[in-house]
mmCIF file with all atom_site columns, C-alpha atoms in Angstrom:
data_model
loop_
_atom_site.group_PDB
_atom_site.id
_atom_site.type_symbol
_atom_site.label_atom_id
_atom_site.label_alt_id
_atom_site.label_comp_id
_atom_site.label_asym_id
_atom_site.label_entity_id
_atom_site.label_seq_id
_atom_site.pdbx_PDB_ins_code
_atom_site.Cartn_x
_atom_site.Cartn_y
_atom_site.Cartn_z
_atom_site.occupancy
_atom_site.B_iso_or_equiv
_atom_site.pdbx_formal_charge
_atom_site.auth_seq_id
_atom_site.auth_comp_id
_atom_site.auth_asym_id
_atom_site.auth_atom_id
_atom_site.pdbx_PDB_model_num
ATOM 1  C CA . MET A 1 1  ? -0.011  0.056  -0.013  1.00 61.00 ? 1  MET A CA 1
ATOM 2  C CA . GLN A 1 2  ? 1.295   3.388  -0.989  1.00 66.00 ? 2  GLN A CA 1
ATOM 3  C CA . LYS A 1 3  ? 1.543   6.227  1.490   1.00 67.00 ? 3  LYS A CA 1
ATOM 4  C CA . LYS A 1 4  ? -0.766  9.124  0.639   1.00 70.00 ? 4  LYS A CA 1
ATOM 5  C CA . ARG A 1 5  ? 1.077   12.067 -0.507  1.00 68.00 ? 5  ARG A CA 1
ATOM 6  C CA . THR A 1 6  ? 0.276   15.452 1.249   1.00 69.00 ? 6  THR A CA 1
ATOM 7  C CA . SER A 1 7  ? 0.775   18.736 -0.273  1.00 69.00 ? 7  SER A CA 1
ATOM 8  C CA . THR A 1 8  ? 3.578   20.957 1.134   1.00 73.00 ? 8  THR A CA 1
ATOM 9  C CA . GLN A 1 9  ? 3.159   24.441 2.423   1.00 69.00 ? 9  GLN A CA 1
ATOM 10 C CA . GLU A 1 10 ? 4.932   25.736 -0.821  1.00 70.00 ? 10 GLU A CA 1
ATOM 11 C CA . GLU A 1 11 ? 2.322   23.886 -3.060  1.00 69.00 ? 11 GLU A CA 1
ATOM 12 C CA . ARG A 1 12 ? -0.573  25.336 -0.967  1.00 69.00 ? 12 ARG A CA 1
ATOM 13 C CA . ASN A 1 13 ? 1.033   28.684 -1.275  1.00 66.00 ? 13 ASN A CA 1
ATOM 14 C CA . ASP A 1 14 ? 1.112   28.314 -4.829  1.00 66.00 ? 14 ASP A CA 1
ATOM 15 C CA . ILE A 1 15 ? -2.539  27.504 -5.148  1.00 68.00 ? 15 ILE A CA 1
ATOM 16 C CA . MET A 1 16 ? -3.322  30.694 -3.058  1.00 65.00 ? 16 MET A CA 1
ATOM 17 C CA . THR A 1 17 ? -1.041  32.746 -5.378  1.00 81.00 ? 17 THR A CA 1
ATOM 18 C CA . LEU A 1 18 ? -2.968  31.556 -8.378  1.00 84.00 ? 18 LEU A CA 1
ATOM 19 C CA . ALA A 1 19 ? -6.186  32.352 -6.729  1.00 83.00 ? 19 ALA A CA 1
ATOM 20 C CA . THR A 1 20 ? -5.225  35.918 -5.588  1.00 87.00 ? 20 THR A CA 1
ATOM 21 C CA . TYR A 1 21 ? -3.538  36.363 -9.107  1.00 89.00 ? 21 TYR A CA 1
ATOM 22 C CA . ASN A 1 22 ? -6.960  35.451 -10.805 1.00 91.00 ? 22 ASN A CA 1
ATOM 23 C CA . LYS A 1 23 ? -8.802  37.790 -8.406  1.00 92.00 ? 23 LYS A CA 1
ATOM 24 C CA . GLN A 1 24 ? -6.289  40.653 -9.119  1.00 91.00 ? 24 GLN A CA 1
ATOM 25 C CA . HIS A 1 25 ? -6.609  40.030 -12.866 1.00 93.00 ? 25 HIS A CA 1
ATOM 26 C CA . GLU A 1 26 ? -10.454 40.324 -12.763 1.00 96.00 ? 26 GLU A CA 1
ATOM 27 C CA . LYS A 1 27 ? -10.081 43.572 -10.682 1.00 96.00 ? 27 LYS A CA 1
ATOM 28 C CA . ASN A 1 28 ? -7.628  44.836 -13.326 1.00 96.00 ? 28 ASN A CA 1
ATOM 29 C CA . MET A 1 29 ? -9.921  44.147 -16.187 1.00 97.00 ? 29 MET A CA 1
ATOM 30 C CA . ARG A 1 30 ? -12.824 45.863 -14.557 1.00 97.00 ? 30 ARG A CA 1
ATOM 31 C CA . GLU A 1 31 ? -10.663 48.863 -13.820 1.00 97.00 ? 31 GLU A CA 1
ATOM 32 C CA . MET A 1 32 ? -9.417  48.959 -17.498 1.00 96.00 ? 32 MET A CA 1
ATOM 33 C CA . ASP A 1 33 ? -13.134 48.603 -18.713 1.00 97.00 ? 33 ASP A CA 1
ATOM 34 C CA . GLU A 1 34 ? -14.033 51.596 -16.360 1.00 97.00 ? 34 GLU A CA 1
ATOM 35 C CA . TYR A 1 35 ? -11.176 53.568 -17.647 1.00 94.00 ? 35 TYR A CA 1
ATOM 36 C CA . ILE A 1 36 ? -12.014 53.210 -21.248 1.00 94.00 ? 36 ILE A CA 1
ATOM 37 C CA . ASN A 1 37 ? -15.700 53.926 -20.578 1.00 96.00 ? 37 ASN A CA 1
ATOM 38 C CA . SER A 1 38 ? -14.539 57.252 -18.837 1.00 95.00 ? 38 SER A CA 1
ATOM 39 C CA . PHE A 1 39 ? -13.130 58.196 -22.327 1.00 93.00 ? 39 PHE A CA 1
ATOM 40 C CA . LYS A 1 40 ? -16.245 57.256 -24.215 1.00 95.00 ? 40 LYS A CA 1
ATOM 41 C CA . LYS A 1 41 ? -18.099 59.915 -22.134 1.00 96.00 ? 41 LYS A CA 1
ATOM 42 C CA . LEU A 1 42 ? -15.836 62.652 -23.280 1.00 96.00 ? 42 LEU A CA 1
ATOM 43 C CA . ASP A 1 43 ? -15.647 64.625 -26.545 1.00 96.00 ? 43 ASP A CA 1
ATOM 44 C CA . ARG A 1 44 ? -12.944 63.359 -28.899 1.00 96.00 ? 44 ARG A CA 1
ATOM 45 C CA . ALA A 1 45 ? -10.593 66.413 -28.238 1.00 97.00 ? 45 ALA A CA 1
ATOM 46 C CA . GLU A 1 46 ? -10.975 65.893 -24.643 1.00 97.00 ? 46 GLU A CA 1
ATOM 47 C CA . ALA A 1 47 ? -10.309 62.266 -24.668 1.00 95.00 ? 47 ALA A CA 1
ATOM 48 C CA . GLU A 1 48 ? -7.323  62.653 -26.897 1.00 95.00 ? 48 GLU A CA 1
ATOM 49 C CA . LYS A 1 49 ? -5.908  65.284 -24.471 1.00 95.00 ? 49 LYS A CA 1
ATOM 50 C CA . LYS A 1 50 ? -6.569  63.013 -21.302 1.00 95.00 ? 50 LYS A CA 1
ATOM 51 C CA . ALA A 1 51 ? -5.027  60.059 -23.290 1.00 94.00 ? 51 ALA A CA 1
ATOM 52 C CA . LYS A 1 52 ? -1.796  61.903 -24.127 1.00 95.00 ? 52 LYS A CA 1
ATOM 53 C CA . GLU A 1 53 ? -1.453  63.199 -20.688 1.00 95.00 ? 53 GLU A CA 1
ATOM 54 C CA . SER A 1 54 ? -1.702  59.509 -19.369 1.00 94.00 ? 54 SER A CA 1
ATOM 55 C CA . LEU A 1 55 ? 0.743   58.193 -21.976 1.00 94.00 ? 55 LEU A CA 1
ATOM 56 C CA . ILE A 1 56 ? 3.384   60.969 -21.023 1.00 95.00 ? 56 ILE A CA 1
ATOM 57 C CA . ARG A 1 57 ? 2.793   60.269 -17.263 1.00 94.00 ? 57 ARG A CA 1
ATOM 58 C CA . SER A 1 58 ? 3.195   56.589 -17.642 1.00 91.00 ? 58 SER A CA 1
ATOM 59 C CA . GLY A 1 59 ? 6.377   57.130 -19.733 1.00 90.00 ? 59 GLY A CA 1
ATOM 60 C CA . VAL A 1 60 ? 5.319   55.854 -23.075 1.00 93.00 ? 60 VAL A CA 1
ATOM 61 C CA . LEU A 1 61 ? 5.528   59.307 -24.709 1.00 94.00 ? 61 LEU A CA 1
ATOM 62 C CA . ASN A 1 62 ? 8.176   62.104 -24.176 1.00 94.00 ? 62 ASN A CA 1
ATOM 63 C CA . LYS A 1 63 ? 6.917   65.389 -22.720 1.00 93.00 ? 63 LYS A CA 1
ATOM 64 C CA . ASP A 1 64 ? 6.609   66.655 -26.222 1.00 94.00 ? 64 ASP A CA 1
ATOM 65 C CA . GLY A 1 65 ? 4.224   63.954 -27.018 1.00 91.00 ? 65 GLY A CA 1
ATOM 66 C CA . THR A 1 66 ? 6.638   61.760 -29.376 1.00 93.00 ? 66 THR A CA 1
ATOM 67 C CA . VAL A 1 67 ? 6.825   58.166 -28.822 1.00 92.00 ? 67 VAL A CA 1
ATOM 68 C CA . LYS A 1 68 ? 9.808   57.302 -26.721 1.00 92.00 ? 68 LYS A CA 1
ATOM 69 C CA . GLU A 1 69 ? 12.473  54.961 -28.272 1.00 88.00 ? 69 GLU A CA 1
ATOM 70 C CA . ARG A 1 70 ? 12.477  52.768 -25.391 1.00 84.00 ? 70 ARG A CA 1
ATOM 71 C CA . ILE A 1 71 ? 9.786   52.559 -22.745 1.00 79.00 ? 71 ILE A CA 1
ATOM 72 C CA . CYS A 1 72 ? 11.573  50.035 -20.531 1.00 75.00 ? 72 CYS A CA 1
ATOM 73 C CA . ASN A 1 73 ? 15.119  48.946 -19.439 1.00 68.00 ? 73 ASN A CA 1
ATOM 74 C CA . LEU A 1 74 ? 16.131  45.596 -20.572 1.00 64.00 ? 74 LEU A CA 1
#
């Protein structure tokens, strides 16, 4: 008769990590939907201005609005 294998604490942590990841992923997706919907409520010029400011703030665009050559350090 084989001894029943029990899960290790590390394996239990991995399961919780996956559950936490899924919960966070769903939250992020809801927030992105809300963010996109907030743009749909704006007129086009205001939405473009807000999007440009966001891209500058997040480091995708330079302060002059041009696309950065690199947006991350490898």
